[in-house]
Amino acid sequence: MSSPPKKAPADIWSQTDIRDYLSESALTVGAGSPTDAGAGWMLPTPHPDPIIAAGGIPDAGSLPAREIQEALERVLSRAPDVALRYGGVLGFEDLRAILAERQSAMDGLALDQDNFILHNGGSGCLDNICRAFLTHGDVVITEGPAYSGTTRAIRGHMAELIEVAVDDDGLSISGVAAAIERANSEGKRVKFVYLNPDFQNPTGTTLSEERRLALIELCANHRILIVEDSTYSELFFDAPPPSSIYAMAGGAGVLRLGTFSKIIATGLRVGWVQASKEHIDALGRVRFDMGTSPLILHTLAEFIRSGSLDPHIERMRVIYAEKCATLSESLHEGCQPYVRFTKPGGGFFFWFECIGAPSKEVAAAAAEEGLLFPPGTTFFLDKENTPDTHVRLAFSNASLRHLAEIGPRLKAAFLKVVD
Ligand SMILES: Cc1ncc(COP(=O)(O)O)c(C=O)c1O
């Protein structure tokens, strides 16, 4: 018979340091950016009517809830057993076939369902891409600034990140070439370049056609994959972005990532990777979560088949164009001479330069005025030493009334902090 423990198990565990158990990844990665959570993020503000311009979430008043409910009801009344059981590692074939048809038309390529794997949002896609392609110490080149969820995921897979600047034409390709050279000279291997070329989060910029071609050539010459994040590509205002990098490269060496989060709703948690069959096979091999919810995938297939998706996207383009124009006018009329910006041609975000004060001080003063947004440093790898010059405003879910008030509230904030 074993002797009784000297201490109660609860006492033993309460005196044990959790860090002894954590993986290297859990020890390395910090908590997510508060803005990744979307609408819930708030700095404390005394204002009775705060304007939240923080998270990239769709317009709440336009969510197609009724159409989704009807699609779900049809799925459950027709074949509940199929939608309510395991669905396989690549995800529901019909939805993959629907995506293949849509994306083939968009990219001018002949894709089929085996060029697609479905995941838990674009985030799930990226996580699995990292699992399939990265090993400890590999290098990934990203935009600087970049969507903070991406950089967290890559760091979580123990890869090293090199940030390359973004200007009005998108990611600097000479910067990518220099980063490749630097990594190679240190004996490191660059596995992929991640970029969000259309209406980028956070800057709203779009990569020029010339740079797309240059990036394809550069990466092919160095045998480096391109991960093209097309989260906002369909949400243009007047004109679509240039052809995708995937289309320009004929699919060679490119994994294109898409999501229903911004074109429908973030709560669906469904995204896809479009890639060569070889790459899709690699992604399937390292997937251990038994797939994405078949019930939601069947519902989405039904929603799209019934013709609800394209008219919804068209309506959203008009709504976001009006929101963006309202914000632009408000900043232009209400907040000069403190902001400098280029109006984006699509997406959810406005990126502006703060004139005369650092963005962290502007963000704190704006919170007192009831205007909530993250400082631009949130989107850089080195949040402490990055020049504190810019701010991202998300206009997608703020009302037109609120967007029109942003300029004057921001000006009041600047007046408190400018030298
Ligand atoms: C550029 C970009 N990629 C990916 C995502 C992740 O979206 P989800 O996982 O909801 O598809 C986001 C969300 O804000 C984003 O802005």
CSV table of C-alpha atoms and ligand atoms in Angstrom, one decimal:
chain,number,residue,atom,x,y,z
A,1,MET,CA,0.0,0.0,0.0
A,2,SER,CA,1.4,3.4,-0.9
A,3,SER,CA,1.8,5.9,1.8
A,4,PRO,CA,-0.6,8.9,1.8
A,5,PRO,CA,0.6,12.0,0.1
A,6,LYS,CA,2.1,14.6,2.3
A,7,LYS,CA,0.3,17.4,0.6
A,8,ALA,CA,-3.2,17.6,-1.0
A,9,PRO,CA,-3.0,17.4,-4.8
A,10,ALA,CA,-4.6,20.9,-5.0
A,11,ASP,CA,-1.7,22.3,-2.9
A,12,ILE,CA,0.9,20.5,-5.0
A,13,TRP,CA,-0.5,22.0,-8.2
A,14,SER,CA,-1.0,25.4,-6.7
A,15,GLN,CA,2.8,25.5,-5.9
A,16,THR,CA,3.8,24.2,-9.3
A,17,ASP,CA,5.0,26.7,-12.0
A,18,ILE,CA,2.9,26.3,-15.1
A,19,ARG,CA,5.9,27.4,-17.2
A,20,ASP,CA,7.6,24.1,-16.5
A,21,TYR,CA,4.8,22.5,-18.6
A,22,LEU,CA,4.4,24.9,-21.4
A,23,SER,CA,5.5,24.2,-25.0
A,24,GLU,CA,8.1,26.5,-26.5
A,25,SER,CA,5.3,28.0,-28.6
A,26,ALA,CA,3.2,28.9,-25.5
A,27,LEU,CA,6.2,30.4,-23.8
A,28,THR,CA,7.1,32.5,-26.9
A,29,VAL,CA,3.8,33.9,-28.1
A,30,GLY,CA,2.0,36.7,-26.2
A,31,ALA,CA,-1.7,37.2,-25.9
A,32,GLY,CA,-3.6,38.1,-29.0
A,33,SER,CA,-3.9,41.7,-30.1
A,34,PRO,CA,-7.1,43.0,-28.4
A,35,THR,CA,-8.4,44.2,-31.8
A,36,ASP,CA,-8.4,40.6,-33.1
A,37,ALA,CA,-11.5,40.2,-31.0
A,38,GLY,CA,-13.3,42.8,-33.1
A,39,ALA,CA,-16.2,44.8,-31.6
A,40,GLY,CA,-15.5,43.8,-28.0
A,41,TRP,CA,-12.3,45.8,-27.8
A,42,MET,CA,-12.6,49.0,-25.8
A,43,LEU,CA,-10.1,51.4,-24.1
A,44,PRO,CA,-11.8,52.8,-21.0
A,45,THR,CA,-13.6,56.0,-22.0
A,46,PRO,CA,-15.8,58.4,-20.1
A,47,HIS,CA,-17.8,59.2,-23.2
A,48,PRO,CA,-21.5,58.2,-23.2
A,49,ASP,CA,-21.6,57.4,-27.0
A,50,PRO,CA,-18.2,55.8,-27.9
A,51,ILE,CA,-17.2,55.2,-31.5
A,52,ILE,CA,-15.4,51.9,-31.9
A,53,ALA,CA,-13.2,51.9,-34.9
A,54,ALA,CA,-11.0,49.0,-33.7
A,55,GLY,CA,-11.8,45.5,-35.1
A,56,GLY,CA,-12.2,44.4,-38.7
A,57,ILE,CA,-15.7,43.1,-38.6
A,58,PRO,CA,-18.5,43.4,-41.1
A,59,ASP,CA,-21.4,45.8,-40.8
A,60,ALA,CA,-23.6,44.3,-38.1
A,61,GLY,CA,-26.9,45.7,-39.5
A,62,SER,CA,-26.3,43.9,-42.9
A,63,LEU,CA,-25.5,40.4,-41.7
A,64,PRO,CA,-27.6,38.0,-43.8
A,65,ALA,CA,-29.0,36.2,-40.8
A,66,ARG,CA,-32.4,35.3,-42.3
A,67,GLU,CA,-30.8,33.8,-45.4
A,68,ILE,CA,-28.4,31.8,-43.3
A,69,GLN,CA,-31.2,30.6,-41.1
A,70,GLU,CA,-33.2,29.5,-44.1
A,71,ALA,CA,-30.2,27.7,-45.6
A,72,LEU,CA,-29.6,25.9,-42.2
A,73,GLU,CA,-33.2,24.8,-42.0
A,74,ARG,CA,-33.2,23.4,-45.5
A,75,VAL,CA,-30.0,21.5,-44.7
A,76,LEU,CA,-31.4,20.0,-41.6
A,77,SER,CA,-34.7,19.1,-43.1
A,78,ARG,CA,-33.2,17.5,-46.2
A,79,ALA,CA,-30.3,15.4,-45.0
A,80,PRO,CA,-29.6,15.9,-41.3
A,81,ASP,CA,-27.5,12.8,-40.9
A,82,VAL,CA,-25.0,13.9,-43.5
A,83,ALA,CA,-24.6,17.4,-42.2
A,84,LEU,CA,-24.4,16.2,-38.6
A,85,ARG,CA,-21.6,13.7,-39.0
A,86,TYR,CA,-17.8,13.9,-39.6
A,87,GLY,CA,-17.1,15.5,-42.9
A,88,GLY,CA,-13.5,14.6,-43.8
A,89,VAL,CA,-10.2,16.4,-43.6
A,90,LEU,CA,-10.5,18.6,-46.7
A,91,GLY,CA,-14.1,19.7,-45.9
A,92,PHE,CA,-17.5,19.3,-47.7
A,93,GLU,CA,-16.9,18.5,-51.4
A,94,ASP,CA,-19.8,20.5,-52.7
A,95,LEU,CA,-18.6,23.6,-51.0
A,96,ARG,CA,-15.1,23.0,-52.4
A,97,ALA,CA,-16.6,22.5,-55.8
A,98,ILE,CA,-18.6,25.7,-55.5
A,99,LEU,CA,-15.4,27.6,-54.5
A,100,ALA,CA,-13.6,26.0,-57.4
A,101,GLU,CA,-16.2,27.3,-59.8
A,102,ARG,CA,-16.2,30.9,-58.3
A,103,GLN,CA,-12.4,31.1,-58.0
A,104,SER,CA,-11.8,29.6,-61.5
A,105,ALA,CA,-14.1,32.4,-63.0
A,106,MET,CA,-12.2,35.0,-60.9
A,107,ASP,CA,-8.7,33.8,-61.6
A,108,GLY,CA,-9.3,32.6,-65.2
A,109,LEU,CA,-7.9,29.1,-64.3
A,110,ALA,CA,-9.3,25.6,-64.3
A,111,LEU,CA,-9.5,24.7,-60.7
A,112,ASP,CA,-11.4,21.8,-59.1
A,113,GLN,CA,-12.4,20.8,-55.6
A,114,ASP,CA,-9.1,19.2,-55.0
A,115,ASN,CA,-7.4,22.6,-55.2
A,116,PHE,CA,-9.2,23.5,-52.0
A,117,ILE,CA,-9.1,22.7,-48.3
A,118,LEU,CA,-11.6,24.3,-45.8
A,119,HIS,CA,-10.5,25.5,-42.4
A,120,ASN,CA,-11.6,27.4,-39.3
A,121,GLY,CA,-11.4,30.9,-41.0
A,122,GLY,CA,-8.4,32.4,-42.7
A,123,SER,CA,-6.7,32.0,-39.3
A,124,GLY,CA,-7.1,28.3,-39.4
A,125,CYS,CA,-5.7,28.3,-43.0
A,126,LEU,CA,-2.6,30.1,-41.9
A,127,ASP,CA,-2.1,28.0,-38.9
A,128,ASN,CA,-2.2,24.8,-41.0
A,129,ILE,CA,0.1,26.3,-43.7
A,130,CYS,CA,2.6,27.0,-40.9
A,131,ARG,CA,2.2,23.5,-39.6
A,132,ALA,CA,2.8,22.0,-43.1
A,133,PHE,CA,5.6,24.2,-44.2
A,134,LEU,CA,7.6,25.6,-41.3
A,135,THR,CA,10.1,24.0,-39.1
A,136,HIS,CA,11.9,25.6,-36.1
A,137,GLY,CA,14.2,28.4,-37.2
A,138,ASP,CA,12.7,28.9,-40.7
A,139,VAL,CA,12.3,32.5,-41.8
A,140,VAL,CA,9.0,34.0,-43.1
A,141,ILE,CA,9.0,37.5,-44.7
A,142,THR,CA,5.9,39.6,-43.9
A,143,GLU,CA,4.7,43.1,-44.5
A,144,GLY,CA,5.5,45.7,-41.9
A,145,PRO,CA,2.9,46.7,-40.8
A,146,ALA,CA,0.9,43.5,-41.1
A,147,TYR,CA,-2.2,41.9,-39.6
A,148,SER,CA,-1.2,41.0,-36.1
A,149,GLY,CA,-3.0,37.6,-36.1
A,150,THR,CA,-0.7,36.5,-38.9
A,151,THR,CA,2.5,37.4,-37.2
A,152,ARG,CA,1.3,35.8,-33.9
A,153,ALA,CA,0.6,32.5,-35.8
A,154,ILE,CA,3.9,32.4,-37.5
A,155,ARG,CA,5.8,33.2,-34.3
A,156,GLY,CA,3.7,30.4,-32.6
A,157,HIS,CA,5.2,28.0,-35.1
A,158,MET,CA,8.7,29.0,-34.0
A,159,ALA,CA,9.7,30.7,-37.2
A,160,GLU,CA,11.7,33.9,-37.4
A,161,LEU,CA,9.9,36.9,-39.0
A,162,ILE,CA,11.5,39.5,-41.1
A,163,GLU,CA,9.3,42.6,-41.7
A,164,VAL,CA,9.5,44.4,-45.1
A,165,ALA,CA,8.0,47.9,-45.6
A,166,VAL,CA,4.8,48.7,-47.3
A,167,ASP,CA,4.3,51.9,-49.3
A,168,ASP,CA,1.5,53.2,-51.5
A,169,ASP,CA,2.0,50.4,-54.0
A,170,GLY,CA,2.1,47.7,-51.4
A,171,LEU,CA,5.0,45.5,-50.2
A,172,SER,CA,8.4,46.7,-51.3
A,173,ILE,CA,9.9,44.0,-53.6
A,174,SER,CA,13.4,45.4,-53.3
A,175,GLY,CA,12.9,45.1,-49.6
A,176,VAL,CA,11.9,41.4,-50.0
A,177,ALA,CA,15.0,40.8,-52.1
A,178,ALA,CA,17.2,42.4,-49.4
A,179,ALA,CA,15.5,40.4,-46.7
A,180,ILE,CA,16.1,37.1,-48.6
A,181,GLU,CA,19.8,38.0,-49.1
A,182,ARG,CA,20.2,38.9,-45.4
A,183,ALA,CA,18.6,35.6,-44.3
A,184,ASN,CA,20.6,33.6,-46.7
A,185,SER,CA,23.9,35.3,-45.7
A,186,GLU,CA,23.1,34.2,-42.1
A,187,GLY,CA,22.6,30.6,-43.3
A,188,LYS,CA,18.8,30.7,-42.7
A,189,ARG,CA,16.1,29.4,-45.1
A,190,VAL,CA,13.2,31.6,-46.1
A,191,LYS,CA,10.2,29.3,-46.6
A,192,PHE,CA,7.5,31.8,-47.6
A,193,VAL,CA,6.5,35.4,-48.1
A,194,TYR,CA,3.2,36.2,-46.5
A,195,LEU,CA,1.3,39.2,-47.9
A,196,ASN,CA,-2.2,40.6,-48.0
A,197,PRO,CA,-2.0,42.3,-51.4
A,198,ASP,CA,-5.5,43.7,-51.8
A,199,PHE,CA,-6.7,46.5,-49.5
A,200,GLN,CA,-4.2,45.4,-46.9
A,201,ASN,CA,-4.9,45.1,-43.2
A,202,PRO,CA,-3.9,47.6,-41.8
A,203,THR,CA,-2.8,50.1,-44.5
A,204,GLY,CA,-5.6,49.6,-47.1
A,205,THR,CA,-2.9,49.6,-49.8
A,206,THR,CA,-3.0,47.3,-52.9
A,207,LEU,CA,0.1,45.7,-54.5
A,208,SER,CA,0.7,47.0,-58.0
A,209,GLU,CA,0.6,44.6,-60.9
A,210,GLU,CA,4.3,45.3,-61.6
A,211,ARG,CA,5.2,44.3,-58.1
A,212,ARG,CA,3.1,41.1,-58.3
A,213,LEU,CA,5.1,40.0,-61.3
A,214,ALA,CA,8.4,40.9,-59.7
A,215,LEU,CA,7.5,39.1,-56.5
A,216,ILE,CA,6.5,35.9,-58.4
A,217,GLU,CA,9.8,36.0,-60.3
A,218,LEU,CA,11.9,36.7,-57.2
A,219,CYS,CA,10.3,34.0,-55.1
A,220,ALA,CA,10.5,31.4,-57.9
A,221,ASN,CA,14.2,32.1,-58.4
A,222,HIS,CA,14.8,31.5,-54.7
A,223,ARG,CA,12.3,28.6,-54.4
A,224,ILE,CA,10.3,30.5,-51.8
A,225,LEU,CA,6.5,30.0,-51.5
A,226,ILE,CA,4.1,32.9,-51.6
A,227,VAL,CA,1.2,32.9,-49.2
A,228,GLU,CA,-1.4,35.3,-50.7
A,229,ASP,CA,-4.0,36.4,-48.1
A,230,SER,CA,-7.1,37.5,-50.2
A,231,THR,CA,-9.3,38.3,-47.2
A,232,TYR,CA,-10.5,41.6,-48.6
A,233,SER,CA,-10.1,41.1,-52.3
A,234,GLU,CA,-13.8,41.0,-53.2
A,235,LEU,CA,-14.6,44.0,-51.1
A,236,PHE,CA,-13.6,46.7,-53.6
A,237,PHE,CA,-15.4,50.0,-54.0
A,238,ASP,CA,-15.1,51.2,-57.6
A,239,ALA,CA,-12.7,48.8,-59.3
A,240,PRO,CA,-11.5,45.3,-58.5
A,241,PRO,CA,-7.8,44.9,-57.5
A,242,PRO,CA,-5.4,43.5,-60.2
A,243,SER,CA,-5.4,39.8,-60.9
A,244,SER,CA,-4.4,37.7,-58.0
A,245,ILE,CA,-0.8,36.7,-57.5
A,246,TYR,CA,-2.1,33.1,-57.8
A,247,ALA,CA,-3.6,33.7,-61.2
A,248,MET,CA,-0.5,35.6,-62.5
A,249,ALA,CA,1.7,32.7,-61.4
A,250,GLY,CA,-0.6,30.1,-62.9
A,251,GLY,CA,-0.9,28.7,-59.3
A,252,ALA,CA,2.8,27.7,-59.2
A,253,GLY,CA,4.4,28.2,-55.8
A,254,VAL,CA,1.4,30.2,-54.4
A,255,LEU,CA,-1.1,29.3,-51.7
A,256,ARG,CA,-4.0,31.7,-51.8
A,257,LEU,CA,-6.1,32.1,-48.7
A,258,GLY,CA,-9.7,33.2,-48.6
A,259,THR,CA,-12.4,33.5,-46.0
A,260,PHE,CA,-16.2,34.0,-45.5
A,261,SER,CA,-15.5,36.2,-42.5
A,262,LYS,CA,-15.5,39.5,-44.1
A,263,ILE,CA,-17.7,38.9,-47.1
A,264,ILE,CA,-20.4,37.3,-44.8
A,265,ALA,CA,-19.7,37.0,-41.1
A,266,THR,CA,-16.7,36.3,-38.8
A,267,GLY,CA,-18.7,34.0,-36.6
A,268,LEU,CA,-19.0,31.4,-39.4
A,269,ARG,CA,-15.3,30.5,-38.9
A,270,VAL,CA,-14.9,29.2,-42.5
A,271,GLY,CA,-12.0,29.9,-44.8
A,272,TRP,CA,-10.2,28.1,-47.6
A,273,VAL,CA,-6.7,27.6,-49.0
A,274,GLN,CA,-6.5,27.5,-52.8
A,275,ALA,CA,-3.4,25.7,-54.0
A,276,SER,CA,-1.9,23.0,-56.1
A,277,LYS,CA,-3.0,19.5,-55.3
A,278,GLU,CA,0.4,18.7,-53.9
A,279,HIS,CA,0.2,21.6,-51.5
A,280,ILE,CA,-3.4,20.7,-50.5
A,281,ASP,CA,-2.3,17.1,-49.9
A,282,ALA,CA,0.5,18.4,-47.5
A,283,LEU,CA,-2.1,20.5,-45.7
A,284,GLY,CA,-4.4,17.6,-45.3
A,285,ARG,CA,-1.7,15.4,-43.9
A,286,VAL,CA,-0.9,17.6,-41.0
A,287,ARG,CA,-4.5,18.3,-40.1
A,288,PHE,CA,-5.5,16.7,-36.8
A,289,ASP,CA,-8.8,18.4,-35.9
A,290,MET,CA,-11.2,16.2,-37.9
A,291,GLY,CA,-12.2,19.0,-40.2
A,292,THR,CA,-14.3,22.2,-40.1
A,293,SER,CA,-18.0,22.0,-38.9
A,294,PRO,CA,-19.9,20.0,-41.6
A,295,LEU,CA,-23.1,21.7,-40.5
A,296,ILE,CA,-21.8,25.1,-41.2
A,297,LEU,CA,-20.1,24.0,-44.5
A,298,HIS,CA,-23.4,22.5,-45.7
A,299,THR,CA,-25.2,25.6,-44.7
A,300,LEU,CA,-22.8,27.8,-46.6
A,301,ALA,CA,-23.0,25.6,-49.7
A,302,GLU,CA,-26.8,25.9,-49.6
A,303,PHE,CA,-26.6,29.7,-49.0
A,304,ILE,CA,-24.4,30.1,-52.1
A,305,ARG,CA,-26.4,27.7,-54.2
A,306,SER,CA,-29.6,29.6,-53.5
A,307,GLY,CA,-28.0,32.7,-55.0
A,308,SER,CA,-27.5,34.7,-51.8
A,309,LEU,CA,-23.8,35.3,-51.8
A,310,ASP,CA,-23.1,37.5,-54.8
A,311,PRO,CA,-25.9,40.0,-54.3
A,312,HIS,CA,-24.9,40.2,-50.6
A,313,ILE,CA,-21.3,41.0,-51.6
A,314,GLU,CA,-22.5,43.6,-54.1
A,315,ARG,CA,-24.6,45.3,-51.4
A,316,MET,CA,-21.6,45.3,-49.0
A,317,ARG,CA,-19.4,47.0,-51.6
A,318,VAL,CA,-21.8,49.9,-51.8
A,319,ILE,CA,-22.2,50.1,-48.0
A,320,TYR,CA,-18.4,50.0,-47.3
A,321,ALA,CA,-17.7,52.5,-50.1
A,322,GLU,CA,-20.1,55.0,-48.5
A,323,LYS,CA,-18.7,54.4,-45.1
A,324,CYS,CA,-15.1,54.9,-46.3
A,325,ALA,CA,-16.1,58.1,-48.2
A,326,THR,CA,-17.9,59.4,-45.1
A,327,LEU,CA,-14.8,58.8,-42.9
A,328,SER,CA,-12.5,60.3,-45.5
A,329,GLU,CA,-14.6,63.5,-45.7
A,330,SER,CA,-14.9,63.7,-42.0
A,331,LEU,CA,-11.1,63.5,-41.6
A,332,HIS,CA,-10.5,65.9,-44.5
A,333,GLU,CA,-13.0,68.5,-43.2
A,334,GLY,CA,-12.8,68.0,-39.5
A,335,CYS,CA,-9.2,67.1,-38.7
A,336,GLN,CA,-6.8,69.2,-40.7
A,337,PRO,CA,-3.9,69.8,-40.5
A,338,TYR,CA,-3.3,66.8,-38.2
A,339,VAL,CA,-3.8,63.8,-40.5
A,340,ARG,CA,-2.3,62.7,-43.9
A,341,PHE,CA,-3.8,59.7,-45.7
A,342,THR,CA,-4.5,58.0,-49.0
A,343,LYS,CA,-8.1,56.8,-49.3
A,344,PRO,CA,-8.2,53.0,-49.8
A,345,GLY,CA,-10.0,51.5,-52.8
A,346,GLY,CA,-11.6,48.7,-50.7
A,347,GLY,CA,-11.5,46.7,-47.5
A,348,PHE,CA,-12.3,47.7,-44.0
A,349,PHE,CA,-9.4,50.0,-42.9
A,350,PHE,CA,-8.1,53.6,-43.1
A,351,TRP,CA,-4.5,54.2,-42.3
A,352,PHE,CA,-3.4,57.7,-41.6
A,353,GLU,CA,-0.3,59.5,-40.5
A,354,CYS,CA,-0.5,61.6,-37.3
A,355,ILE,CA,1.0,65.1,-37.8
A,356,GLY,CA,2.5,66.6,-34.7
A,357,ALA,CA,1.9,63.9,-32.1
A,358,PRO,CA,2.8,60.2,-31.6
A,359,SER,CA,-0.1,57.8,-32.4
A,360,LYS,CA,-0.1,56.3,-28.9
A,361,GLU,CA,-0.8,59.7,-27.3
A,362,VAL,CA,-3.4,60.4,-30.0
A,363,ALA,CA,-5.1,57.1,-29.3
A,364,ALA,CA,-5.2,57.7,-25.6
A,365,ALA,CA,-6.5,61.3,-26.0
A,366,ALA,CA,-9.1,60.1,-28.6
A,367,ALA,CA,-10.4,57.5,-26.0
A,368,GLU,CA,-11.2,60.4,-23.7
A,369,GLU,CA,-13.2,61.9,-26.6
A,370,GLY,CA,-15.0,58.6,-27.1
A,371,LEU,CA,-13.1,57.5,-30.2
A,372,LEU,CA,-11.5,54.0,-29.8
A,373,PHE,CA,-8.8,52.6,-32.1
A,374,PRO,CA,-5.4,50.9,-31.7
A,375,PRO,CA,-2.2,52.8,-32.3
A,376,GLY,CA,-0.4,51.8,-35.5
A,377,THR,CA,2.5,50.2,-33.5
A,378,THR,CA,0.1,47.3,-32.8
A,379,PHE,CA,0.8,46.1,-36.4
A,380,PHE,CA,4.6,46.0,-36.2
A,381,LEU,CA,6.8,43.3,-34.8
A,382,ASP,CA,8.7,45.6,-32.5
A,383,LYS,CA,5.9,47.5,-30.9
A,384,GLU,CA,8.2,49.5,-28.6
A,385,ASN,CA,10.8,50.8,-31.1
A,386,THR,CA,8.7,51.2,-34.2
A,387,PRO,CA,8.2,54.9,-35.2
A,388,ASP,CA,5.0,55.8,-33.6
A,389,THR,CA,3.5,57.7,-36.6
A,390,HIS,CA,0.3,56.0,-37.8
A,391,VAL,CA,-3.2,54.9,-36.8
A,392,ARG,CA,-5.6,52.3,-38.2
A,393,LEU,CA,-9.3,53.1,-38.2
A,394,ALA,CA,-11.8,50.3,-39.0
A,395,PHE,CA,-14.8,51.9,-40.7
A,396,SER,CA,-16.6,48.6,-41.6
A,397,ASN,CA,-18.9,48.4,-38.5
A,398,ALA,CA,-19.2,52.0,-37.4
A,399,SER,CA,-22.5,53.8,-38.3
A,400,LEU,CA,-22.4,56.7,-40.8
A,401,ARG,CA,-23.4,59.1,-38.0
A,402,HIS,CA,-20.4,57.9,-36.0
A,403,LEU,CA,-18.0,58.0,-39.0
A,404,ALA,CA,-19.0,61.6,-39.7
A,405,GLU,CA,-18.1,62.5,-36.1
A,406,ILE,CA,-14.6,60.9,-36.2
A,407,GLY,CA,-12.9,64.0,-37.7
A,408,PRO,CA,-14.1,66.5,-35.0
A,409,ARG,CA,-13.4,64.1,-32.1
A,410,LEU,CA,-10.0,63.3,-33.5
A,411,LYS,CA,-9.2,67.0,-33.9
A,412,ALA,CA,-10.2,67.5,-30.2
A,413,ALA,CA,-7.8,64.7,-29.3
A,414,PHE,CA,-4.9,66.2,-31.4
A,415,LEU,CA,-5.4,69.6,-29.8
A,416,LYS,CA,-4.8,68.0,-26.4
A,417,VAL,CA,-1.5,66.4,-27.4
A,418,VAL,CA,0.2,68.3,-30.2
A,419,ASP,CA,3.4,70.2,-29.2
B,1,LIG,C1,-5.6,40.1,-43.4
B,1,LIG,C2,-6.4,39.1,-42.6
B,1,LIG,N1,-6.2,37.8,-42.7
B,1,LIG,C3,-6.9,36.9,-42.0
B,1,LIG,C4,-7.8,37.3,-41.1
B,1,LIG,C5,-8.4,36.3,-40.2
B,1,LIG,O1,-9.8,36.2,-40.5
B,1,LIG,P1,-10.7,34.9,-40.2
B,1,LIG,O2,-9.9,33.9,-39.4
B,1,LIG,O3,-11.8,35.4,-39.5
B,1,LIG,O4,-11.0,34.4,-41.6
B,1,LIG,C6,-8.0,38.7,-40.9
B,1,LIG,C7,-8.9,39.1,-39.8
B,1,LIG,O5,-9.0,40.3,-39.5
B,1,LIG,C8,-7.3,39.6,-41.7
B,1,LIG,O6,-7.5,40.9,-41.6
